[in-house]
mmCIF file of N, CA and C in Angstrom:
data_model
loop_
_atom_site.group_PDB
_atom_site.id
_atom_site.type_symbol
_atom_site.label_atom_id
_atom_site.label_comp_id
_atom_site.label_asym_id
_atom_site.label_seq_id
_atom_site.Cartn_x
_atom_site.Cartn_y
_atom_site.Cartn_z
ATOM 1 N N MET A 1 -5.985 36.614 7.214
ATOM 2 C CA MET A 1 -6.007 35.520 8.101
ATOM 3 C C MET A 1 -6.414 34.185 7.504
ATOM 4 N N GLU A 2 -7.312 34.286 6.589
ATOM 5 C CA GLU A 2 -7.795 33.123 5.833
ATOM 6 C C GLU A 2 -6.582 32.362 5.106
ATOM 7 N N ASN A 3 -5.752 33.188 4.467
ATOM 8 C CA ASN A 3 -4.595 32.575 3.744
ATOM 9 C C ASN A 3 -3.596 31.861 4.723
ATOM 10 N N PHE A 4 -3.459 32.568 5.920
ATOM 11 C CA PHE A 4 -2.542 32.050 6.972
ATOM 12 C C PHE A 4 -3.043 30.697 7.484
ATOM 13 N N ASN A 5 -4.411 30.610 7.801
ATOM 14 C CA ASN A 5 -4.977 29.368 8.216
ATOM 15 C C ASN A 5 -4.865 28.324 7.207
ATOM 16 N N CYS A 6 -5.007 28.637 5.904
ATOM 17 C CA CYS A 6 -4.886 27.606 4.831
ATOM 18 C C CYS A 6 -3.529 26.980 4.739
ATOM 19 N N ILE A 7 -2.589 27.833 4.811
ATOM 20 C CA ILE A 7 -1.094 27.321 4.755
ATOM 21 C C ILE A 7 -0.689 26.721 6.110
ATOM 22 N N ARG A 8 -0.941 27.423 7.105
ATOM 23 C CA ARG A 8 -0.285 27.014 8.445
ATOM 24 C C ARG A 8 -1.153 25.793 9.053
ATOM 25 N N LYS A 9 -2.510 25.744 8.777
ATOM 26 C CA LYS A 9 -3.196 24.670 9.506
ATOM 27 C C LYS A 9 -3.800 23.605 8.604
ATOM 28 N N LEU A 10 -4.492 24.119 7.455
ATOM 29 C CA LEU A 10 -5.284 23.132 6.513
ATOM 30 C C LEU A 10 -4.200 22.179 5.764
ATOM 31 N N LEU A 11 -3.118 22.781 5.258
ATOM 32 C CA LEU A 11 -2.256 21.993 4.448
ATOM 33 C C LEU A 11 -1.617 20.762 5.275
ATOM 34 N N PRO A 12 -1.011 21.036 6.430
ATOM 35 C CA PRO A 12 -0.581 19.959 7.327
ATOM 36 C C PRO A 12 -1.624 18.905 7.611
ATOM 37 N N THR A 13 -2.883 19.372 7.956
ATOM 38 C CA THR A 13 -3.947 18.540 8.196
ATOM 39 C C THR A 13 -4.299 17.619 7.114
ATOM 40 N N VAL A 14 -4.345 18.228 5.932
ATOM 41 C CA VAL A 14 -4.728 17.431 4.722
ATOM 42 C C VAL A 14 -3.636 16.331 4.335
ATOM 43 N N VAL A 15 -2.444 16.815 4.578
ATOM 44 C CA VAL A 15 -1.226 15.802 4.317
ATOM 45 C C VAL A 15 -1.446 14.678 5.300
ATOM 46 N N ASP A 16 -1.620 14.932 6.651
ATOM 47 C CA ASP A 16 -1.705 13.988 7.610
ATOM 48 C C ASP A 16 -2.791 13.028 7.393
ATOM 49 N N ARG A 17 -3.996 13.624 7.024
ATOM 50 C CA ARG A 17 -5.192 12.755 6.759
ATOM 51 C C ARG A 17 -4.929 11.862 5.562
ATOM 52 N N LEU A 18 -4.266 12.375 4.538
ATOM 53 C CA LEU A 18 -3.942 11.631 3.349
ATOM 54 C C LEU A 18 -3.111 10.379 3.637
ATOM 55 N N PHE A 19 -2.030 10.683 4.380
ATOM 56 C CA PHE A 19 -1.095 9.608 4.812
ATOM 57 C C PHE A 19 -1.662 8.607 5.608
ATOM 58 N N GLN A 20 -2.744 8.962 6.421
ATOM 59 C CA GLN A 20 -3.362 7.968 7.264
ATOM 60 C C GLN A 20 -4.540 7.242 6.563
ATOM 61 N N SER A 21 -4.898 7.612 5.263
ATOM 62 C CA SER A 21 -6.077 7.205 4.694
ATOM 63 C C SER A 21 -5.860 5.748 4.151
ATOM 64 N N HIS A 22 -6.966 5.003 3.912
ATOM 65 C CA HIS A 22 -6.940 3.657 3.304
ATOM 66 C C HIS A 22 -6.578 3.766 1.837
ATOM 67 N N GLU A 23 -6.968 4.754 1.213
ATOM 68 C CA GLU A 23 -6.624 4.923 -0.233
ATOM 69 C C GLU A 23 -5.241 5.095 -0.470
ATOM 70 N N TYR A 24 -4.517 5.897 0.293
ATOM 71 C CA TYR A 24 -3.119 6.169 0.204
ATOM 72 C C TYR A 24 -2.291 4.891 0.490
ATOM 73 N N LYS A 25 -2.589 4.249 1.643
ATOM 74 C CA LYS A 25 -1.924 3.034 2.068
ATOM 75 C C LYS A 25 -2.099 1.891 1.026
ATOM 76 N N LYS A 26 -3.264 1.752 0.510
ATOM 77 C CA LYS A 26 -3.549 0.751 -0.578
ATOM 78 C C LYS A 26 -2.627 1.013 -1.791
ATOM 79 N N SER A 27 -2.522 2.358 -2.192
ATOM 80 C CA SER A 27 -1.673 2.649 -3.330
ATOM 81 C C SER A 27 -0.261 2.301 -3.239
ATOM 82 N N LEU A 28 0.092 2.216 -1.977
ATOM 83 C CA LEU A 28 1.557 1.824 -1.659
ATOM 84 C C LEU A 28 1.899 0.338 -1.727
ATOM 85 N N SER A 29 0.800 -0.385 -1.590
ATOM 86 C CA SER A 29 0.984 -1.833 -1.556
ATOM 87 C C SER A 29 1.649 -2.571 -2.747
ATOM 88 N N VAL A 30 1.203 -2.168 -3.930
ATOM 89 C CA VAL A 30 1.765 -2.691 -5.139
ATOM 90 C C VAL A 30 3.385 -2.471 -5.200
ATOM 91 N N PRO A 31 3.888 -1.350 -5.245
ATOM 92 C CA PRO A 31 5.282 -1.161 -5.279
ATOM 93 C C PRO A 31 6.037 -1.747 -4.019
ATOM 94 N N PHE A 32 5.333 -1.695 -2.947
ATOM 95 C CA PHE A 32 5.965 -2.218 -1.603
ATOM 96 C C PHE A 32 6.100 -3.771 -1.685
ATOM 97 N N ASN A 33 5.076 -4.447 -2.175
ATOM 98 C CA ASN A 33 5.240 -5.820 -2.391
ATOM 99 C C ASN A 33 6.166 -6.309 -3.473
ATOM 100 N N LEU A 34 6.237 -5.584 -4.532
ATOM 101 C CA LEU A 34 7.258 -5.746 -5.569
ATOM 102 C C LEU A 34 8.601 -5.610 -5.031
ATOM 103 N N ALA A 35 8.837 -4.606 -4.260
ATOM 104 C CA ALA A 35 10.209 -4.461 -3.511
ATOM 105 C C ALA A 35 10.638 -5.572 -2.677
ATOM 106 N N ILE A 36 9.688 -6.066 -1.898
ATOM 107 C CA ILE A 36 9.851 -7.306 -1.119
ATOM 108 C C ILE A 36 10.329 -8.458 -1.974
ATOM 109 N N GLN A 37 9.403 -8.765 -2.958
ATOM 110 C CA GLN A 37 9.692 -9.844 -3.824
ATOM 111 C C GLN A 37 11.155 -9.703 -4.560
ATOM 112 N N ALA A 38 11.398 -8.518 -4.926
ATOM 113 C CA ALA A 38 12.727 -8.294 -5.674
ATOM 114 C C ALA A 38 13.885 -8.562 -4.594
ATOM 115 N N SER A 39 13.809 -8.171 -3.460
ATOM 116 C CA SER A 39 14.872 -8.312 -2.436
ATOM 117 C C SER A 39 14.858 -9.788 -2.098
ATOM 118 N N TRP A 40 13.715 -10.453 -1.933
ATOM 119 C CA TRP A 40 13.761 -11.816 -1.494
ATOM 120 C C TRP A 40 14.442 -12.606 -2.673
ATOM 121 N N ALA A 41 14.023 -12.326 -3.918
ATOM 122 C CA ALA A 41 14.706 -13.072 -5.077
ATOM 123 C C ALA A 41 16.220 -12.989 -5.067
ATOM 124 N N LYS A 42 16.679 -11.761 -4.806
ATOM 125 C CA LYS A 42 18.170 -11.493 -4.825
ATOM 126 C C LYS A 42 18.702 -12.267 -3.783
ATOM 127 N N GLY A 43 18.019 -12.426 -2.545
ATOM 128 C CA GLY A 43 18.710 -13.218 -1.516
ATOM 129 C C GLY A 43 18.681 -14.666 -1.828
ATOM 130 N N LEU A 44 17.714 -15.095 -2.476
ATOM 131 C CA LEU A 44 17.714 -16.510 -2.955
ATOM 132 C C LEU A 44 18.757 -16.777 -3.988
ATOM 133 N N ALA A 45 18.978 -15.820 -4.766
ATOM 134 C CA ALA A 45 20.006 -16.119 -6.000
ATOM 135 C C ALA A 45 21.352 -16.271 -5.416
ATOM 136 N N GLU A 46 21.683 -15.675 -4.307
ATOM 137 C CA GLU A 46 22.999 -15.736 -3.731
ATOM 138 C C GLU A 46 23.254 -17.086 -3.140
ATOM 139 N N GLU A 47 22.202 -17.864 -2.687
ATOM 140 C CA GLU A 47 22.440 -19.079 -1.969
ATOM 141 C C GLU A 47 22.035 -20.372 -2.835
ATOM 142 N N HIS A 48 21.489 -20.249 -4.013
ATOM 143 C CA HIS A 48 21.036 -21.345 -4.771
ATOM 144 C C HIS A 48 21.420 -21.374 -6.143
ATOM 145 N N PHE A 49 21.409 -22.506 -6.715
ATOM 146 C CA PHE A 49 21.655 -22.719 -8.136
ATOM 147 C C PHE A 49 20.492 -22.262 -8.960
ATOM 148 N N LYS A 50 20.623 -21.968 -10.236
ATOM 149 C CA LYS A 50 19.604 -21.538 -11.117
ATOM 150 C C LYS A 50 18.390 -22.509 -11.214
ATOM 151 N N GLU A 51 18.697 -23.738 -11.240
ATOM 152 C CA GLU A 51 17.729 -24.813 -11.415
ATOM 153 C C GLU A 51 16.879 -24.809 -10.031
ATOM 154 N N ASP A 52 17.487 -24.763 -8.903
ATOM 155 C CA ASP A 52 16.709 -24.591 -7.642
ATOM 156 C C ASP A 52 15.974 -23.412 -7.543
ATOM 157 N N LEU A 53 16.441 -22.161 -8.122
ATOM 158 C CA LEU A 53 15.669 -20.962 -8.074
ATOM 159 C C LEU A 53 14.310 -21.051 -8.868
ATOM 160 N N LEU A 54 14.403 -21.732 -10.091
ATOM 161 C CA LEU A 54 13.358 -21.849 -10.895
ATOM 162 C C LEU A 54 12.336 -22.792 -10.243
ATOM 163 N N GLU A 55 12.691 -23.793 -9.529
ATOM 164 C CA GLU A 55 11.819 -24.670 -8.811
ATOM 165 C C GLU A 55 11.083 -23.955 -7.708
ATOM 166 N N LEU A 56 11.947 -23.237 -6.854
ATOM 167 C CA LEU A 56 11.316 -22.471 -5.743
ATOM 168 C C LEU A 56 10.427 -21.320 -6.224
ATOM 169 N N MET A 57 10.659 -20.669 -7.279
ATOM 170 C CA MET A 57 9.744 -19.594 -7.706
ATOM 171 C C MET A 57 8.528 -20.223 -8.341
ATOM 172 N N SER A 58 8.559 -21.287 -8.878
ATOM 173 C CA SER A 58 7.375 -21.828 -9.496
ATOM 174 C C SER A 58 6.365 -22.451 -8.442
ATOM 175 N N MET A 59 6.861 -22.634 -7.286
ATOM 176 C CA MET A 59 6.033 -23.171 -6.233
ATOM 177 C C MET A 59 5.365 -21.968 -5.476
ATOM 178 N N MET A 60 5.848 -20.731 -5.743
ATOM 179 C CA MET A 60 5.238 -19.606 -5.002
ATOM 180 C C MET A 60 4.190 -19.079 -5.799
ATOM 181 N N GLU A 61 3.032 -18.813 -5.001
ATOM 182 C CA GLU A 61 1.799 -18.128 -5.668
ATOM 183 C C GLU A 61 2.199 -16.653 -5.939
ATOM 184 N N ASN A 62 1.703 -16.174 -7.052
ATOM 185 C CA ASN A 62 1.657 -14.605 -7.259
ATOM 186 C C ASN A 62 3.137 -14.176 -7.092
ATOM 187 N N PHE A 63 4.080 -15.046 -7.397
ATOM 188 C CA PHE A 63 5.529 -14.405 -7.458
ATOM 189 C C PHE A 63 5.872 -13.777 -8.823
ATOM 190 N N ASN A 64 6.397 -12.554 -8.862
ATOM 191 C CA ASN A 64 6.759 -11.990 -10.052
ATOM 192 C C ASN A 64 8.200 -12.026 -10.226
ATOM 193 N N ALA A 65 8.587 -12.823 -11.212
ATOM 194 C CA ALA A 65 10.032 -12.915 -11.503
ATOM 195 C C ALA A 65 10.765 -11.645 -11.894
ATOM 196 N N TYR A 66 10.001 -10.695 -12.385
ATOM 197 C CA TYR A 66 10.451 -9.385 -12.953
ATOM 198 C C TYR A 66 10.156 -8.304 -11.988
ATOM 199 N N ALA A 67 9.956 -8.638 -10.694
ATOM 200 C CA ALA A 67 9.598 -7.578 -9.695
ATOM 201 C C ALA A 67 10.670 -6.375 -9.585
ATOM 202 N N ASP A 68 11.887 -6.838 -9.757
ATOM 203 C CA ASP A 68 12.922 -5.750 -9.669
ATOM 204 C C ASP A 68 12.760 -4.668 -10.802
ATOM 205 N N LYS A 69 12.248 -5.000 -11.927
ATOM 206 C CA LYS A 69 12.165 -3.990 -13.008
ATOM 207 C C LYS A 69 10.718 -3.421 -12.884
ATOM 208 N N LYS A 70 9.703 -4.138 -12.539
ATOM 209 C CA LYS A 70 8.314 -3.594 -12.456
ATOM 210 C C LYS A 70 8.136 -2.663 -11.305
ATOM 211 N N MET A 71 9.002 -2.975 -10.246
ATOM 212 C CA MET A 71 8.920 -2.160 -9.010
ATOM 213 C C MET A 71 8.982 -0.614 -9.204
ATOM 214 N N TYR A 72 9.925 -0.283 -10.164
ATOM 215 C CA TYR A 72 10.273 1.061 -10.446
ATOM 216 C C TYR A 72 9.124 1.719 -11.184
ATOM 217 N N VAL A 73 8.579 0.944 -12.116
ATOM 218 C CA VAL A 73 7.504 1.607 -12.839
ATOM 219 C C VAL A 73 6.291 1.835 -12.003
ATOM 220 N N GLU A 74 6.017 0.863 -11.107
ATOM 221 C CA GLU A 74 4.887 1.118 -10.190
ATOM 222 C C GLU A 74 5.210 2.241 -9.265
ATOM 223 N N TYR A 75 6.397 2.388 -8.807
ATOM 224 C CA TYR A 75 6.902 3.539 -7.924
ATOM 225 C C TYR A 75 6.613 4.805 -8.585
ATOM 226 N N GLU A 76 6.907 4.983 -9.904
ATOM 227 C CA GLU A 76 6.734 6.171 -10.602
ATOM 228 C C GLU A 76 5.288 6.560 -10.770
ATOM 229 N N LYS A 77 4.457 5.523 -10.885
ATOM 230 C CA LYS A 77 3.028 5.802 -11.045
ATOM 231 C C LYS A 77 2.495 6.511 -9.879
ATOM 232 N N LEU A 78 3.146 6.299 -8.586
ATOM 233 C CA LEU A 78 2.568 6.945 -7.376
ATOM 234 C C LEU A 78 2.608 8.439 -7.544
ATOM 235 N N PHE A 79 3.610 8.982 -8.294
ATOM 236 C CA PHE A 79 3.614 10.420 -8.322
ATOM 237 C C PHE A 79 2.657 11.091 -9.340
ATOM 238 N N GLU A 80 2.005 10.139 -10.145
ATOM 239 C CA GLU A 80 0.921 10.700 -10.991
ATOM 240 C C GLU A 80 -0.473 10.279 -10.546
ATOM 241 N N LYS A 81 -0.485 9.526 -9.338
ATOM 242 C CA LYS A 81 -1.752 9.090 -8.910
ATOM 243 C C LYS A 81 -2.604 10.253 -8.294
ATOM 244 N N ARG A 82 -3.905 10.161 -8.503
ATOM 245 C CA ARG A 82 -4.808 11.184 -7.978
ATOM 246 C C ARG A 82 -5.634 10.535 -6.915
ATOM 247 N N TYR A 83 -5.792 11.108 -5.676
ATOM 248 C CA TYR A 83 -6.499 10.546 -4.654
ATOM 249 C C TYR A 83 -7.798 11.359 -4.458
ATOM 250 N N PRO A 84 -8.872 10.482 -4.295
ATOM 251 C CA PRO A 84 -10.210 11.195 -4.143
ATOM 252 C C PRO A 84 -10.220 12.276 -3.057
ATOM 253 N N PHE A 85 -9.663 11.973 -1.977
ATOM 254 C CA PHE A 85 -9.637 12.961 -0.769
ATOM 255 C C PHE A 85 -9.051 14.286 -1.353
ATOM 256 N N VAL A 86 -7.847 14.291 -1.914
ATOM 257 C CA VAL A 86 -7.283 15.459 -2.446
ATOM 258 C C VAL A 86 -8.038 16.152 -3.460
ATOM 259 N N GLU A 87 -8.796 15.410 -4.338
ATOM 260 C CA GLU A 87 -9.660 16.032 -5.244
ATOM 261 C C GLU A 87 -10.901 16.732 -4.603
ATOM 262 N N LYS A 88 -11.394 16.171 -3.418
ATOM 263 C CA LYS A 88 -12.402 16.896 -2.636
ATOM 264 C C LYS A 88 -11.950 18.134 -2.216
ATOM 265 N N ILE A 89 -10.794 18.220 -1.575
ATOM 266 C CA ILE A 89 -10.232 19.419 -1.078
ATOM 267 C C ILE A 89 -10.045 20.399 -2.171
ATOM 268 N N SER A 90 -9.428 19.951 -3.303
ATOM 269 C CA SER A 90 -9.168 20.988 -4.519
ATOM 270 C C SER A 90 -10.418 21.535 -4.983
ATOM 271 N N ARG A 91 -11.489 20.775 -5.018
ATOM 272 C CA ARG A 91 -12.801 21.216 -5.532
ATOM 273 C C ARG A 91 -13.462 22.118 -4.473
ATOM 274 N N GLY A 92 -13.014 22.250 -3.318
ATOM 275 C CA GLY A 92 -13.581 23.078 -2.372
ATOM 276 C C GLY A 92 -12.945 24.488 -2.160
ATOM 277 N N PHE A 93 -12.318 24.894 -3.266
ATOM 278 C CA PHE A 93 -11.599 26.211 -3.183
ATOM 279 C C PHE A 93 -12.547 27.330 -2.887
ATOM 280 N N ARG A 94 -13.883 27.179 -3.083
ATOM 281 C CA ARG A 94 -14.762 28.351 -2.717
ATOM 282 C C ARG A 94 -15.216 28.308 -1.337
ATOM 283 N N HIS A 95 -14.908 27.251 -0.578
ATOM 284 C CA HIS A 95 -15.384 27.128 0.750
ATOM 285 C C HIS A 95 -14.273 27.742 1.623
ATOM 286 N N THR A 96 -14.804 27.976 2.822
ATOM 287 C CA THR A 96 -13.823 28.523 3.908
ATOM 288 C C THR A 96 -12.930 27.464 4.318
ATOM 289 N N VAL A 97 -11.813 27.870 4.880
ATOM 290 C CA VAL A 97 -10.831 26.889 5.488
ATOM 291 C C VAL A 97 -11.459 26.037 6.553
ATOM 292 N N TYR A 98 -12.340 26.711 7.463
ATOM 293 C CA TYR A 98 -13.096 25.916 8.349
ATOM 294 C C TYR A 98 -13.905 24.837 7.852
ATOM 295 N N ASP A 99 -14.566 25.120 6.758
ATOM 296 C CA ASP A 99 -15.355 24.096 6.133
ATOM 297 C C ASP A 99 -14.457 22.937 5.485
ATOM 298 N N LEU A 100 -13.395 23.345 4.990
ATOM 299 C CA LEU A 100 -12.542 22.237 4.501
ATOM 300 C C LEU A 100 -11.849 21.457 5.564
ATOM 301 N N PHE A 101 -11.840 21.865 6.797
ATOM 302 C CA PHE A 101 -11.327 20.986 7.887
ATOM 303 C C PHE A 101 -12.343 19.884 8.126
ATOM 304 N N LYS A 102 -13.596 19.994 7.702
ATOM 305 C CA LYS A 102 -14.609 18.944 7.949
ATOM 306 C C LYS A 102 -14.533 17.873 6.927
ATOM 307 N N VAL A 103 -13.738 18.039 5.978
ATOM 308 C CA VAL A 103 -13.608 17.035 4.858
ATOM 309 C C VAL A 103 -12.574 15.909 5.331
ATOM 310 N N TYR A 104 -13.024 14.642 5.150
ATOM 311 C CA TYR A 104 -12.128 13.597 5.641
ATOM 312 C C TYR A 104 -12.078 12.530 4.255
ATOM 313 N N PRO A 105 -10.999 11.789 4.339
ATOM 314 C CA PRO A 105 -10.982 10.535 3.326
ATOM 315 C C PRO A 105 -12.136 9.769 3.525
ATOM 316 N N ASP A 106 -12.571 9.019 2.485
ATOM 317 C CA ASP A 106 -13.541 8.102 2.669
ATOM 318 C C ASP A 106 -12.980 6.958 3.550
ATOM 319 N N SER A 107 -13.936 6.310 4.234
ATOM 320 C CA SER A 107 -13.687 5.146 5.001
ATOM 321 C C SER A 107 -13.278 3.993 4.179
ATOM 322 N N PRO A 108 -12.480 3.087 4.676
ATOM 323 C CA PRO A 108 -12.163 1.834 3.835
ATOM 324 C C PRO A 108 -13.425 1.084 3.616
ATOM 325 N N PRO A 109 -13.475 0.329 2.569
ATOM 326 C CA PRO A 109 -14.678 -0.504 2.360
ATOM 327 C C PRO A 109 -14.704 -1.612 3.353
ATOM 328 N N LEU A 110 -15.904 -1.902 3.644
ATOM 329 C CA LEU A 110 -16.184 -3.027 4.680
ATOM 330 C C LEU A 110 -15.645 -4.382 4.068
ATOM 331 N N GLU A 111 -14.880 -5.146 4.779
ATOM 332 C CA GLU A 111 -14.289 -6.377 4.244
ATOM 333 C C GLU A 111 -15.263 -7.504 4.608
ATOM 334 N N GLN A 112 -14.958 -8.582 3.933
ATOM 335 C CA GLN A 112 -15.670 -9.740 4.201
ATOM 336 C C GLN A 112 -15.239 -10.503 5.344
ATOM 337 N N ALA A 113 -15.687 -11.595 5.831
ATOM 338 C CA ALA A 113 -15.199 -12.306 6.974
ATOM 339 C C ALA A 113 -13.694 -12.498 6.812
ATOM 340 N N PRO A 114 -12.846 -12.380 7.908
ATOM 341 C CA PRO A 114 -11.487 -12.539 7.673
ATOM 342 C C PRO A 114 -11.146 -14.047 7.477
ATOM 343 N N PRO A 115 -10.089 -14.260 6.748
ATOM 344 C CA PRO A 115 -9.688 -15.655 6.422
ATOM 345 C C PRO A 115 -9.371 -16.402 7.759
ATOM 346 N N SER A 116 -9.704 -17.729 7.691
ATOM 347 C CA SER A 116 -9.519 -18.506 8.905
ATOM 348 C C SER A 116 -8.030 -18.578 9.272
ATOM 349 N N LYS A 117 -7.752 -18.578 10.593
ATOM 350 C CA LYS A 117 -6.313 -18.734 10.981
ATOM 351 C C LYS A 117 -5.850 -20.210 10.649
ATOM 352 N N PRO A 118 -4.514 -20.261 10.155
ATOM 353 C CA PRO A 118 -4.033 -21.558 9.965
ATOM 354 C C PRO A 118 -3.707 -22.363 11.256
ATOM 355 N N SER A 119 -3.770 -23.560 11.139
ATOM 356 C CA SER A 119 -3.396 -24.348 12.264
ATOM 357 C C SER A 119 -1.967 -24.371 12.505
ATOM 358 N N SER A 120 -1.569 -24.815 13.713
ATOM 359 C CA SER A 120 -0.122 -24.704 14.016
ATOM 360 C C SER A 120 0.710 -25.630 13.064
ATOM 361 N N GLY A 121 0.139 -26.619 12.500
ATOM 362 C CA GLY A 121 0.958 -27.518 11.691
ATOM 363 C C GLY A 121 1.122 -27.134 10.249
ATOM 364 N N GLN A 122 0.476 -25.895 9.825
ATOM 365 C CA GLN A 122 0.560 -25.443 8.479
ATOM 366 C C GLN A 122 1.377 -24.120 8.471
ATOM 367 N N ALA A 123 1.958 -23.813 7.229
ATOM 368 C CA ALA A 123 2.669 -22.688 7.176
ATOM 369 C C ALA A 123 1.664 -21.582 6.932
ATOM 370 N N PRO A 124 1.939 -20.267 7.496
ATOM 371 C CA PRO A 124 0.946 -19.201 7.350
ATOM 372 C C PRO A 124 0.913 -18.817 5.824
ATOM 373 N N SER A 125 1.932 -18.883 5.036
ATOM 374 C CA SER A 125 1.794 -18.449 3.769
ATOM 375 C C SER A 125 0.859 -19.203 2.834
ATOM 376 N N GLU A 126 0.539 -20.399 3.302
ATOM 377 C CA GLU A 126 -0.378 -21.281 2.387
ATOM 378 C C GLU A 126 -1.807 -20.651 2.461
ATOM 379 N N HIS A 127 -2.170 -20.023 3.707
ATOM 380 C CA HIS A 127 -3.609 -19.705 3.939
ATOM 381 C C HIS A 127 -3.751 -18.156 3.881
ATOM 382 N N CYS A 128 -2.845 -17.418 3.922
ATOM 383 C CA CYS A 128 -2.903 -15.905 4.106
ATOM 384 C C CYS A 128 -3.222 -15.343 2.810
ATOM 385 N N ASN A 129 -4.418 -14.523 2.685
ATOM 386 C CA ASN A 129 -4.725 -13.936 1.425
ATOM 387 C C ASN A 129 -4.360 -12.404 1.413
ATOM 388 N N GLN A 130 -3.707 -11.990 2.488
ATOM 389 C CA GLN A 130 -3.313 -10.570 2.644
ATOM 390 C C GLN A 130 -1.986 -10.228 1.962
ATOM 391 N N SER A 131 -1.810 -9.002 1.500
ATOM 392 C CA SER A 131 -0.687 -8.680 0.934
ATOM 393 C C SER A 131 0.334 -8.473 2.154
ATOM 394 N N ALA A 132 1.703 -8.488 1.832
ATOM 395 C CA ALA A 132 2.635 -8.262 2.865
ATOM 396 C C ALA A 132 2.540 -6.897 3.595
ATOM 397 N N TYR A 133 2.199 -5.885 2.840
ATOM 398 C CA TYR A 133 1.955 -4.516 3.412
ATOM 399 C C TYR A 133 0.765 -4.609 4.418
ATOM 400 N N ASP A 134 -0.370 -5.291 4.038
ATOM 401 C CA ASP A 134 -1.425 -5.406 4.887
ATOM 402 C C ASP A 134 -1.080 -6.165 6.229
ATOM 403 N N VAL A 135 -0.273 -7.191 6.015
ATOM 404 C CA VAL A 135 0.195 -8.000 7.282
ATOM 405 C C VAL A 135 1.006 -7.185 8.191
ATOM 406 N N ILE A 136 1.890 -6.380 7.533
ATOM 407 C CA ILE A 136 2.635 -5.459 8.433
ATOM 408 C C ILE A 136 1.810 -4.498 9.138
ATOM 409 N N LEU A 137 0.770 -3.818 8.455
ATOM 410 C CA LEU A 137 -0.138 -2.888 9.060
ATOM 411 C C LEU A 137 -0.980 -3.460 10.157
ATOM 412 N N GLU A 138 -1.573 -4.683 9.769
ATOM 413 C CA GLU A 138 -2.577 -5.288 10.746
ATOM 414 C C GLU A 138 -2.052 -6.326 11.629
ATOM 415 N N GLY A 139 -0.910 -6.893 11.332
ATOM 416 C CA GLY A 139 -0.231 -7.927 12.212
ATOM 417 C C GLY A 139 -0.938 -9.286 12.052
ATOM 418 N N ASP A 140 -1.819 -9.440 11.042
ATOM 419 C CA ASP A 140 -2.435 -10.892 10.971
ATOM 420 C C ASP A 140 -1.504 -11.814 10.227
ATOM 421 N N CYS A 141 -2.058 -13.003 10.061
ATOM 422 C CA CYS A 141 -1.304 -14.112 9.235
ATOM 423 C C CYS A 141 -0.276 -14.542 10.046
#
């Protein structure tokens, strides 16, 4: 019965908790942001001349001109990444399945005061310090 509970109940629970954890979502932010930058750059390239592109890209903060190449490298790193929550579960092989159900991912770190909201006359991108992935998840900026 213990093996049945491990496969049938514990494994799906661990996967669900990992996917909902801060550590997992944060690991996705780098390749996700690079994918957005690469797509955005391709869209710009279709509508502008090379000189215009260089000017636009130089005005953008943290823009990676090689995002299309770097994105795949960062994506591959996800398959080698080790998550502390999964490590906790794997070190608990001597515990019962019931005890392992009590293990949760660590809570996200407490954040500092949120950035001030931009006024209506200014573009949000000038003041927003969040990644695009965080903005999608939290809806701020």
